[in-house]
PDB file of C-alpha atoms in Angstrom:
ATOM      1  CA  MET N 328     208.675 116.011  13.284  1.00  0.00           C
ATOM      2  CA  ASP N 329     207.364 113.121  11.291  1.00  0.00           C
ATOM      3  CA  PRO N 330     204.735 114.230   8.854  1.00  0.00           C
ATOM      4  CA  ALA N 331     202.947 110.822   9.115  1.00  0.00           C
ATOM      5  CA  ALA N 332     202.357 111.120  12.869  1.00  0.00           C
ATOM      6  CA  PRO N 333     198.792 111.993  13.946  1.00  0.00           C
ATOM      7  CA  PRO N 334     198.207 115.515  15.162  1.00  0.00           C
ATOM      8  CA  PRO N 335     198.274 115.904  18.917  1.00  0.00           C
ATOM      9  CA  LYS N 336     194.847 116.049  20.754  1.00  0.00           C
ATOM     10  CA  ARG N 337     193.834 119.305  22.329  1.00  0.00           C
ATOM     11  CA  ARG N 338     193.127 119.276  25.965  1.00  0.00           C
ATOM     12  CA  GLY N 339     190.033 121.155  26.985  1.00  0.00           C
ATOM     13  CA  PRO N 340     189.637 122.958  30.226  1.00  0.00           C
ATOM     14  CA  ALA N 341     189.636 120.771  33.305  1.00  0.00           C
ATOM     15  CA  ARG N 342     186.061 119.655  34.289  1.00  0.00           C
ATOM     16  CA  LEU N 343     185.173 120.704  37.741  1.00  0.00           C
ATOM     17  CA  ALA N 344     183.473 118.231  40.065  1.00  0.00           C
ATOM     18  CA  ASP N 345     179.699 118.639  40.497  1.00  0.00           C
ATOM     19  CA  PRO N 346     178.881 120.880  43.416  1.00  0.00           C
ATOM     20  CA  ARG N 347     176.966 119.402  46.380  1.00  0.00           C
ATOM     21  CA  PRO N 348     173.240 119.687  45.645  1.00  0.00           C
ATOM     22  CA  LEU N 349     171.223 122.033  47.727  1.00  0.00           C
ATOM     23  CA  PHE N 350     168.538 119.356  48.427  1.00  0.00           C
ATOM     24  CA  GLU N 351     169.190 115.665  48.622  1.00  0.00           C
ATOM     25  CA  ASP N 352     167.185 113.401  46.381  1.00  0.00           C
ATOM     26  CA  THR N 353     165.785 110.690  48.569  1.00  0.00           C
ATOM     27  CA  SER N 354     162.994 109.470  46.320  1.00  0.00           C
ATOM     28  CA  ALA N 355     165.006 106.502  45.091  1.00  0.00           C
ATOM     29  CA  THR N 356     166.443 105.352  48.386  1.00  0.00           C
ATOM     30  CA  GLY N 357     163.329 105.862  50.536  1.00  0.00           C
ATOM     31  CA  ALA N 358     165.316 107.608  53.208  1.00  0.00           C
ATOM     32  CA  SER N 359     163.691 110.230  55.285  1.00  0.00           C
ATOM     33  CA  PRO N 360     164.164 113.722  54.028  1.00  0.00           C
ATOM     34  CA  GLY N 361     166.377 116.133  55.812  1.00  0.00           C
ATOM     35  CA  ARG N 362     165.043 118.902  57.897  1.00  0.00           C
ATOM     36  CA  GLY N 363     164.384 121.539  55.317  1.00  0.00           C
ATOM     37  CA  PHE N 364     161.904 124.341  55.221  1.00  0.00           C
ATOM     38  CA  GLY N 365     158.478 123.029  56.265  1.00  0.00           C
ATOM     39  CA  ALA N 366     159.710 119.454  56.867  1.00  0.00           C
ATOM     40  CA  PRO N 367     158.360 117.736  59.998  1.00  0.00           C
ATOM     41  CA  PRO N 368     160.843 116.971  62.726  1.00  0.00           C
ATOM     42  CA  PRO N 369     162.100 113.426  62.726  1.00  0.00           C
ATOM     43  CA  PRO N 370     160.471 111.120  65.236  1.00  0.00           C
ATOM     44  CA  SER N 371     162.486 110.148  68.213  1.00  0.00           C
ATOM     45  CA  ALA N 372     162.219 107.448  70.805  1.00  0.00           C
ATOM     46  CA  SER N 373     161.943 109.984  73.563  1.00  0.00           C
ATOM     47  CA  SER N 374     158.963 111.740  71.961  1.00  0.00           C
ATOM     48  CA  GLY N 375     157.205 108.396  71.359  1.00  0.00           C
ATOM     49  CA  SER N 376     157.700 107.271  74.924  1.00  0.00           C
ATOM     50  CA  SER N 377     156.531 110.628  76.270  1.00  0.00           C
ATOM     51  CA  SER N 378     153.363 110.558  74.130  1.00  0.00           C
ATOM     52  CA  SER N 379     152.562 106.991  75.195  1.00  0.00           C
ATOM     53  CA  SER N 380     153.128 107.846  78.853  1.00  0.00           C
ATOM     54  CA  SER N 381     150.899 110.915  78.570  1.00  0.00           C
ATOM     55  CA  ALA N 382     148.175 108.831  76.884  1.00  0.00           C
ATOM     56  CA  ALA N 383     148.415 106.264  79.640  1.00  0.00           C
ATOM     57  CA  ALA N 384     148.259 108.980  82.267  1.00  0.00           C
ATOM     58  CA  PHE N 385     145.249 110.883  80.875  1.00  0.00           C
ATOM     59  CA  GLY N 386     143.452 108.040  79.057  1.00  0.00           C
ATOM     60  CA  PRO N 387     141.549 108.369  75.805  1.00  0.00           C
ATOM     61  CA  PRO N 388     140.135 111.718  74.706  1.00  0.00           C
ATOM     62  CA  GLY N 389     137.099 112.671  76.743  1.00  0.00           C
ATOM     63  CA  ALA N 390     137.920 110.285  79.588  1.00  0.00           C
ATOM     64  CA  PHE N 391     138.319 113.189  81.990  1.00  0.00           C
ATOM     65  CA  LEU N 392     134.632 114.028  81.374  1.00  0.00           C
ATOM     66  CA  SER N 393     133.146 110.520  81.590  1.00  0.00           C
ATOM     67  CA  GLU N 394     133.883 109.833  85.253  1.00  0.00           C
ATOM     68  CA  PRO N 395     132.485 113.141  86.621  1.00  0.00           C
ATOM     69  CA  VAL N 396     129.362 112.829  84.450  1.00  0.00           C
ATOM     70  CA  THR N 397     128.775 109.230  85.596  1.00  0.00           C
ATOM     71  CA  SER N 398     129.236 110.188  89.236  1.00  0.00           C
ATOM     72  CA  LEU N 399     126.894 113.161  88.844  1.00  0.00           C
ATOM     73  CA  ALA N 400     124.235 111.015  87.152  1.00  0.00           C
ATOM     74  CA  ALA N 401     124.455 108.355  89.863  1.00  0.00           C
ATOM     75  CA  ALA N 402     124.165 110.949  92.624  1.00  0.00           C
ATOM     76  CA  TYR N 403     121.198 112.629  90.911  1.00  0.00           C
ATOM     77  CA  GLY N 404     119.443 109.283  90.369  1.00  0.00           C
ATOM     78  CA  SER N 405     119.844 108.228  93.993  1.00  0.00           C
ATOM     79  CA  SER N 406     118.605 111.582  95.274  1.00  0.00           C
ATOM     80  CA  LEU N 407     115.622 111.476  92.913  1.00  0.00           C
ATOM     81  CA  ALA N 408     114.727 107.936  93.982  1.00  0.00           C
ATOM     82  CA  SER N 409     114.916 108.836  97.662  1.00  0.00           C
ATOM     83  CA  HIS N 410     112.811 111.961  97.037  1.00  0.00           C
ATOM     84  CA  VAL N 411     110.121 109.998  95.169  1.00  0.00           C
ATOM     85  CA  GLU N 412     110.107 107.248  97.774  1.00  0.00           C
ATOM     86  CA  GLY N 413     109.802 109.821 100.552  1.00  0.00           C
ATOM     87  CA  ASN N 414     106.865 111.589  98.921  1.00  0.00           C
ATOM     88  CA  LEU N 415     105.195 108.295  98.003  1.00  0.00           C
ATOM     89  CA  GLY N 416     105.621 107.027 101.536  1.00  0.00           C
ATOM     90  CA  ARG N 417     103.392 109.828 102.797  1.00  0.00           C
ATOM     91  CA  TRP N 418     100.385 108.380 100.965  1.00  0.00           C
ATOM     92  CA  VAL N 419     101.276 104.728 100.268  1.00  0.00           C
ATOM     93  CA  PRO N 420     103.093 102.571 102.850  1.00  0.00           C
ATOM     94  CA  VAL N 421     105.693 101.172 100.468  1.00  0.00           C
ATOM     95  CA  SER N 422     107.499  99.195 103.146  1.00  0.00           C
ATOM     96  CA  ARG N 423     104.188  97.696 104.248  1.00  0.00           C
ATOM     97  CA  LEU N 424     103.273  96.722 100.683  1.00  0.00           C
ATOM     98  CA  LYS N 425     106.430  94.630 100.413  1.00  0.00           C
ATOM     99  CA  TYR N 426     105.006  92.344 103.087  1.00  0.00           C
ATOM    100  CA  TYR N 427     101.935  91.541 100.996  1.00  0.00           C
ATOM    101  CA  PHE N 428     104.028  90.523  97.990  1.00  0.00           C
ATOM    102  CA  ALA N 429     106.449  88.295  99.923  1.00  0.00           C
ATOM    103  CA  VAL N 430     105.104  85.082  98.361  1.00  0.00           C
ATOM    104  CA  ASP N 431     106.521  82.083  96.565  1.00  0.00           C
ATOM    105  CA  THR N 432     105.208  79.322  94.321  1.00  0.00           C
ATOM    106  CA  VAL N 433     104.389  76.975  97.201  1.00  0.00           C
ATOM    107  CA  TYR N 434     102.323  79.632  98.962  1.00  0.00           C
ATOM    108  CA  VAL N 435     100.398  80.527  95.811  1.00  0.00           C
ATOM    109  CA  GLY N 436      99.497  76.891  95.185  1.00  0.00           C
ATOM    110  CA  ARG N 437      98.391  76.309  98.777  1.00  0.00           C
ATOM    111  CA  LYS N 438      96.408  79.554  98.871  1.00  0.00           C
ATOM    112  CA  LEU N 439      94.557  78.795  95.637  1.00  0.00           C
ATOM    113  CA  ARG N 440      93.697  75.346  96.939  1.00  0.00           C
ATOM    114  CA  LEU N 441      92.425  76.905 100.175  1.00  0.00           C
ATOM    115  CA  LEU N 442      90.260  79.395  98.289  1.00  0.00           C
ATOM    116  CA  VAL N 443      88.587  76.688  96.210  1.00  0.00           C
ATOM    117  CA  PHE N 444      88.503  73.912  98.847  1.00  0.00           C
ATOM    118  CA  PRO N 445      88.371  75.569 102.314  1.00  0.00           C
ATOM    119  CA  PHE N 446      86.235  72.906 103.988  1.00  0.00           C
ATOM    120  CA  GLY N 447      88.989  70.661 105.333  1.00  0.00           C
ATOM    121  CA  HIS N 448      91.235  73.436 106.640  1.00  0.00           C
ATOM    122  CA  GLN N 449      91.410  73.484 110.454  1.00  0.00           C
ATOM    123  CA  ASP N 450      93.918  76.093 111.648  1.00  0.00           C
ATOM    124  CA  TRP N 451      92.895  79.608 110.544  1.00  0.00           C
ATOM    125  CA  GLN N 452      95.047  81.584 112.958  1.00  0.00           C
ATOM    126  CA  VAL N 453      97.663  83.946 111.516  1.00  0.00           C
ATOM    127  CA  ARG N 454     101.072  83.243 113.021  1.00  0.00           C
ATOM    128  CA  TYR N 455     103.040  86.040 114.648  1.00  0.00           C
ATOM    129  CA  GLN N 456     106.699  86.562 115.401  1.00  0.00           C
ATOM    130  CA  GLN N 457     107.509  89.226 117.982  1.00  0.00           C
ATOM    131  CA  ASP N 458     104.103  90.920 117.623  1.00  0.00           C
ATOM    132  CA  THR N 459     104.401  91.077 113.828  1.00  0.00           C
ATOM    133  CA  PRO N 460     102.724  88.649 111.414  1.00  0.00           C
ATOM    134  CA  VAL N 461     105.050  86.386 109.503  1.00  0.00           C
ATOM    135  CA  ALA N 462     105.432  86.798 105.746  1.00  0.00           C
ATOM    136  CA  PRO N 463     102.734  85.175 103.602  1.00  0.00           C
ATOM    137  CA  ARG N 464     105.171  82.639 102.162  1.00  0.00           C
ATOM    138  CA  PHE N 465     105.524  81.183 105.674  1.00  0.00           C
ATOM    139  CA  ASP N 466     101.813  81.199 106.576  1.00  0.00           C
ATOM    140  CA  VAL N 467      98.973  80.263 104.236  1.00  0.00           C
ATOM    141  CA  ASN N 468      96.484  82.154 106.443  1.00  0.00           C
ATOM    142  CA  ALA N 469      98.244  85.491 105.967  1.00  0.00           C
ATOM    143  CA  PRO N 470      96.652  87.882 103.462  1.00  0.00           C
ATOM    144  CA  ASP N 471      98.563  88.863 100.331  1.00  0.00           C
ATOM    145  CA  LEU N 472      98.096  91.151  97.357  1.00  0.00           C
ATOM    146  CA  TYR N 473      99.840  89.045  94.719  1.00  0.00           C
ATOM    147  CA  ILE N 474      96.948  86.642  94.143  1.00  0.00           C
ATOM    148  CA  PRO N 475      94.254  89.391  94.082  1.00  0.00           C
ATOM    149  CA  ALA N 476      96.298  91.497  91.646  1.00  0.00           C
ATOM    150  CA  MET N 477      97.016  88.609  89.285  1.00  0.00           C
ATOM    151  CA  ALA N 478      93.432  87.363  89.556  1.00  0.00           C
ATOM    152  CA  PHE N 479      92.075  90.815  88.704  1.00  0.00           C
ATOM    153  CA  LEU N 480      94.229  91.047  85.565  1.00  0.00           C
ATOM    154  CA  THR N 481      93.293  87.503  84.541  1.00  0.00           C
ATOM    155  CA  TYR N 482      89.614  88.327  85.011  1.00  0.00           C
ATOM    156  CA  ILE N 483      89.958  91.291  82.641  1.00  0.00           C
ATOM    157  CA  LEU N 484      91.678  89.117  80.018  1.00  0.00           C
ATOM    158  CA  LEU N 485      89.032  86.381  80.304  1.00  0.00           C
ATOM    159  CA  ALA N 486      86.304  88.994  80.034  1.00  0.00           C
ATOM    160  CA  GLY N 487      87.828  90.196  76.763  1.00  0.00           C
ATOM    161  CA  LEU N 488      88.049  86.614  75.532  1.00  0.00           C
ATOM    162  CA  ALA N 489      84.421  85.929  76.438  1.00  0.00           C
ATOM    163  CA  LEU N 490      83.260  89.080  74.676  1.00  0.00           C
ATOM    164  CA  GLY N 491      85.374  88.239  71.636  1.00  0.00           C
ATOM    165  CA  THR N 492      83.829  84.779  71.245  1.00  0.00           C
ATOM    166  CA  GLN N 493      80.418  86.466  71.058  1.00  0.00           C
ATOM    167  CA  ASN N 494      81.530  89.210  68.634  1.00  0.00           C
ATOM    168  CA  ARG N 495      80.896  91.825  71.310  1.00  0.00           C
ATOM    169  CA  PHE N 496      84.485  92.839  71.971  1.00  0.00           C
ATOM    170  CA  SER N 497      85.592  96.452  71.764  1.00  0.00           C
ATOM    171  CA  PRO N 498      88.198  98.478  73.639  1.00  0.00           C
ATOM    172  CA  ASP N 499      85.436 100.519  75.225  1.00  0.00           C
ATOM    173  CA  SER N 500      83.633  97.455  76.535  1.00  0.00           C
ATOM    174  CA  LEU N 501      86.833  96.012  77.995  1.00  0.00           C
ATOM    175  CA  GLY N 502      87.618  99.324  79.659  1.00  0.00           C
ATOM    176  CA  LEU N 503      84.097  99.425  81.065  1.00  0.00           C
ATOM    177  CA  VAL N 504      84.526  95.939  82.553  1.00  0.00           C
ATOM    178  CA  ALA N 505      87.850  96.873  84.177  1.00  0.00           C
ATOM    179  CA  SER N 506      86.661 100.223  85.537  1.00  0.00           C
ATOM    180  CA  SER N 507      83.409  98.793  86.920  1.00  0.00           C
ATOM    181  CA  ALA N 508      85.243  95.923  88.657  1.00  0.00           C
ATOM    182  CA  LEU N 509      87.713  98.353  90.217  1.00  0.00           C
ATOM    183  CA  ALA N 510      84.941 100.737  91.266  1.00  0.00           C
ATOM    184  CA  TRP N 511      82.960  97.950  92.972  1.00  0.00           C
ATOM    185  CA  LEU N 512      86.109  96.801  94.778  1.00  0.00           C
ATOM    186  CA  LEU N 513      86.822 100.286  96.138  1.00  0.00           C
ATOM    187  CA  LEU N 514      83.179 100.751  97.104  1.00  0.00           C
ATOM    188  CA  GLU N 515      83.199  97.463  98.984  1.00  0.00           C
ATOM    189  CA  VAL N 516      86.360  98.325 100.924  1.00  0.00           C
ATOM    190  CA  LEU N 517      85.104 101.800 101.813  1.00  0.00           C
ATOM    191  CA  SER N 518      81.777 100.374 102.975  1.00  0.00           C
ATOM    192  CA  VAL N 519      83.510  97.882 105.262  1.00  0.00           C
ATOM    193  CA  LEU N 520      85.746 100.586 106.711  1.00  0.00           C
ATOM    194  CA  LEU N 521      82.726 102.783 107.387  1.00  0.00           C
ATOM    195  CA  SER N 522      80.873  99.891 109.014  1.00  0.00           C
ATOM    196  CA  LEU N 523      83.839  99.109 111.260  1.00  0.00           C
ATOM    197  CA  TYR N 524      83.951 102.739 112.306  1.00  0.00           C
ATOM    198  CA  LEU N 525      80.240 102.884 113.075  1.00  0.00           C
ATOM    199  CA  VAL N 526      80.247  99.620 115.014  1.00  0.00           C
ATOM    200  CA  THR N 527      83.455 100.714 116.832  1.00  0.00           C
ATOM    201  CA  VAL N 528      85.223  97.410 116.293  1.00  0.00           C
ATOM    202  CA  SER N 529      88.786  97.327 117.571  1.00  0.00           C
ATOM    203  CA  THR N 530      90.616  95.145 115.082  1.00  0.00           C
ATOM    204  CA  ASP N 531      94.028  94.903 113.497  1.00  0.00           C
ATOM    205  CA  LEU N 532      92.506  94.789 110.021  1.00  0.00           C
ATOM    206  CA  THR N 533      93.874  97.503 107.750  1.00  0.00           C
ATOM    207  CA  ALA N 534      92.572  98.853 104.473  1.00  0.00           C
ATOM    208  CA  ILE N 535      95.181  96.789 102.623  1.00  0.00           C
ATOM    209  CA  ASP N 536      93.972  93.649 104.401  1.00  0.00           C
ATOM    210  CA  LEU N 537      90.418  94.384 103.270  1.00  0.00           C
ATOM    211  CA  VAL N 538      91.598  94.894  99.673  1.00  0.00           C
ATOM    212  CA  ALA N 539      93.351  91.526  99.830  1.00  0.00           C
ATOM    213  CA  PHE N 540      90.320  89.689 101.239  1.00  0.00           C
ATOM    214  CA  ALA N 541      87.964  91.388  98.781  1.00  0.00           C
ATOM    215  CA  GLY N 542      90.270  90.522  95.883  1.00  0.00           C
ATOM    216  CA  TYR N 543      90.216  86.792  96.561  1.00  0.00           C
ATOM    217  CA  LYS N 544      86.781  86.489  94.955  1.00  0.00           C
ATOM    218  CA  TYR N 545      88.334  87.036  91.522  1.00  0.00           C
ATOM    219  CA  VAL N 546      89.765  83.519  91.746  1.00  0.00           C
ATOM    220  CA  GLY N 547      86.256  82.055  91.848  1.00  0.00           C
ATOM    221  CA  MET N 548      85.139  84.396  89.065  1.00  0.00           C
ATOM    222  CA  ILE N 549      87.961  83.113  86.868  1.00  0.00           C
ATOM    223  CA  VAL N 550      86.931  79.506  87.525  1.00  0.00           C
ATOM    224  CA  GLY N 551      83.324  80.327  86.637  1.00  0.00           C
ATOM    225  CA  LEU N 552      84.263  82.114  83.414  1.00  0.00           C
ATOM    226  CA  LEU N 553      86.556  79.288  82.320  1.00  0.00           C
ATOM    227  CA  ALA N 554      83.829  76.743  82.972  1.00  0.00           C
ATOM    228  CA  GLY N 555      81.358  78.871  81.021  1.00  0.00           C
ATOM    229  CA  LEU N 556      83.685  79.198  78.047  1.00  0.00           C
ATOM    230  CA  LEU N 557      84.439  75.464  77.977  1.00  0.00           C
ATOM    231  CA  LEU N 558      81.196  73.871  79.175  1.00  0.00           C
ATOM    232  CA  GLY N 559      78.565  76.458  78.416  1.00  0.00           C
ATOM    233  CA  ARG N 560      76.010  78.100  80.648  1.00  0.00           C
ATOM    234  CA  ALA N 561      75.438  75.030  82.822  1.00  0.00           C
ATOM    235  CA  GLY N 562      79.141  74.697  83.569  1.00  0.00           C
ATOM    236  CA  TYR N 563      79.286  78.386  84.476  1.00  0.00           C
ATOM    237  CA  TYR N 564      76.500  78.103  87.044  1.00  0.00           C
ATOM    238  CA  ALA N 565      77.884  74.900  88.561  1.00  0.00           C
ATOM    239  CA  ALA N 566      81.437  76.199  88.926  1.00  0.00           C
ATOM    240  CA  LEU N 567      80.366  79.630  90.126  1.00  0.00           C
ATOM    241  CA  SER N 568      78.036  78.148  92.741  1.00  0.00           C
ATOM    242  CA  TRP N 569      80.853  76.033  94.156  1.00  0.00           C
ATOM    243  CA  CYS N 570      83.225  78.989  94.239  1.00  0.00           C
ATOM    244  CA  CYS N 571      80.602  81.220  95.856  1.00  0.00           C
ATOM    245  CA  LEU N 572      80.123  78.690  98.647  1.00  0.00           C
ATOM    246  CA  SER N 573      83.895  78.336  99.038  1.00  0.00           C
ATOM    247  CA  ILE N 574      84.555  82.062  99.311  1.00  0.00           C
ATOM    248  CA  PHE N 575      81.686  82.417 101.797  1.00  0.00           C
ATOM    249  CA  ILE N 576      83.185  79.755 104.085  1.00  0.00           C
ATOM    250  CA  PHE N 577      86.660  81.229 103.633  1.00  0.00           C
ATOM    251  CA  MET N 578      85.562  84.739 104.603  1.00  0.00           C
ATOM    252  CA  ILE N 579      83.525  83.578 107.600  1.00  0.00           C
ATOM    253  CA  ARG N 580      86.356  81.535 109.076  1.00  0.00           C
ATOM    254  CA  THR N 581      88.953  84.218 108.388  1.00  0.00           C
ATOM    255  CA  LEU N 582      87.099  87.348 109.482  1.00  0.00           C
ATOM    256  CA  ARG N 583      85.578  85.890 112.639  1.00  0.00           C
ATOM    257  CA  LEU N 584      89.068  85.829 114.151  1.00  0.00           C
ATOM    258  CA  LYS N 585      89.531  89.480 113.209  1.00  0.00           C
ATOM    259  CA  LEU N 586      86.135  90.982 114.029  1.00  0.00           C
ATOM    260  CA  LEU N 587      84.531  88.891 116.749  1.00  0.00           C
ATOM    261  CA  SER N 588      85.719  88.773 120.317  1.00  0.00           C
ATOM    262  CA  GLU N 589      88.175  86.090 121.337  1.00  0.00           C
ATOM    263  CA  ALA N 590      85.540  83.930 123.064  1.00  0.00           C
ATOM    264  CA  ALA N 591      83.080  84.194 120.183  1.00  0.00           C
ATOM    265  CA  ALA N 592      85.812  83.368 117.685  1.00  0.00           C
ATOM    266  CA  GLU N 593      86.445  80.135 119.565  1.00  0.00           C
ATOM    267  CA  GLY N 594      82.769  79.159 119.317  1.00  0.00           C
ATOM    268  CA  VAL N 595      81.629  80.202 122.797  1.00  0.00           C
ATOM    269  CA  LEU N 596      78.256  81.905 122.862  1.00  0.00           C
ATOM    270  CA  VAL N 597      78.724  85.515 123.922  1.00  0.00           C
ATOM    271  CA  ARG N 598      75.672  87.665 124.461  1.00  0.00           C
ATOM    272  CA  GLY N 599      75.763  91.372 123.895  1.00  0.00           C
ATOM    273  CA  ALA N 600      74.557  93.929 121.379  1.00  0.00           C
ATOM    274  CA  LYS N 601      78.054  94.869 120.247  1.00  0.00           C
ATOM    275  CA  ASN N 602      79.064  91.270 119.679  1.00  0.00           C
ATOM    276  CA  GLN N 603      75.893  90.651 117.686  1.00  0.00           C
ATOM    277  CA  LEU N 604      76.694  93.644 115.491  1.00  0.00           C
ATOM    278  CA  ARG N 605      80.134  92.231 114.857  1.00  0.00           C
ATOM    279  CA  MET N 606      78.648  88.873 113.935  1.00  0.00           C
ATOM    280  CA  TYR N 607      76.171  90.493 111.550  1.00  0.00           C
ATOM    281  CA  LEU N 608      78.956  92.528 109.978  1.00  0.00           C
ATOM    282  CA  THR N 609      81.041  89.389 109.439  1.00  0.00           C
ATOM    283  CA  MET N 610      78.083  87.617 107.816  1.00  0.00           C
ATOM    284  CA  ALA N 611      77.335  90.623 105.621  1.00  0.00           C
ATOM    285  CA  ILE N 612      80.908  90.872 104.322  1.00  0.00           C
ATOM    286  CA  ALA N 613      81.000  87.154 103.551  1.00  0.00           C
ATOM    287  CA  ALA N 614      77.560  87.186 101.894  1.00  0.00           C
ATOM    288  CA  ALA N 615      78.498  90.136  99.675  1.00  0.00           C
ATOM    289  CA  GLN N 616      81.235  88.143  97.929  1.00  0.00           C
ATOM    290  CA  PRO N 617      78.914  85.749  95.988  1.00  0.00           C
ATOM    291  CA  LEU N 618      76.715  88.687  94.955  1.00  0.00           C
ATOM    292  CA  PHE N 619      79.675  90.557  93.499  1.00  0.00           C
ATOM    293  CA  MET N 620      80.932  87.401  91.797  1.00  0.00           C
ATOM    294  CA  TYR N 621      77.657  86.880  89.998  1.00  0.00           C
ATOM    295  CA  TRP N 622      77.128  90.551  89.194  1.00  0.00           C
ATOM    296  CA  LEU N 623      80.540  90.937  87.562  1.00  0.00           C
ATOM    297  CA  THR N 624      80.397  87.766  85.441  1.00  0.00           C
ATOM    298  CA  PHE N 625      76.829  86.923  84.363  1.00  0.00           C
ATOM    299  CA  HIS N 626      76.694  89.555  81.609  1.00  0.00           C
ATOM    300  CA  LEU N 627      79.902  88.249  80.007  1.00  0.00           C
ATOM    301  CA  LEU N 628      78.334  84.931  78.970  1.00  0.00           C
ATOM    302  CA  ARG N 629      75.155  85.127  76.912  1.00  0.00           C
TER     303      ARG N 629
END
């Protein structure tokens, strides 16, 4: 053995290969972890398709409640509406009221012109179709409630304006004007109904017809108030006088076909106490309109 040779290297024990780790490290690779303790199950195509199919079948959460609740609300609303309409129909003829509001713009314009300028109108007969009067929009002679209702509201607004220009406006005064106008209207209609009952007049006039005819005077009151606000006291008297004469002629020519006998309505002289009472009643109703028009407007312009 050569003494200059390097000493031989010692071999250590053989190094065993690293055992397989208990848990795989997937933080670096981004792979999904294995199914260990507490790990969620891996998603699968079958589970995704089943969940989407179930969502499509049952809809969003709460959808199974929305349809029954909507159906129940619709059924309750329809039953409530029919119940209210049935109870209201006992006191107010709702179906009959629809007739009086069957108007259009052409009818309103022609009716307002007739109320202010009735002198040239010739045909005052109300047209019928199978024993029922045609709708107001087809016949200018038919009574309606749209113009009286709108005229009443406009009268209240003009009354407030007139009081405001004189520094006399207050909510109490406006309420007094509205309540007094409504009270006089009801008193007038009740008086006419009582007179028709006492005179025993057989007519097709109803209480709603009388409300409509009595409400037409508010058109002339509006014209008088507007003239008073714009032209002063003289303009008020001039415009109101014209409208009073117009409403008097309008009521005479309209009510004579309803209250007088057929021959008297056509201008033939008919003698008889009952016919004279009918004529006096017609004149009294027509003459009351100018009195109410002046009474309800003169105190608003001072």
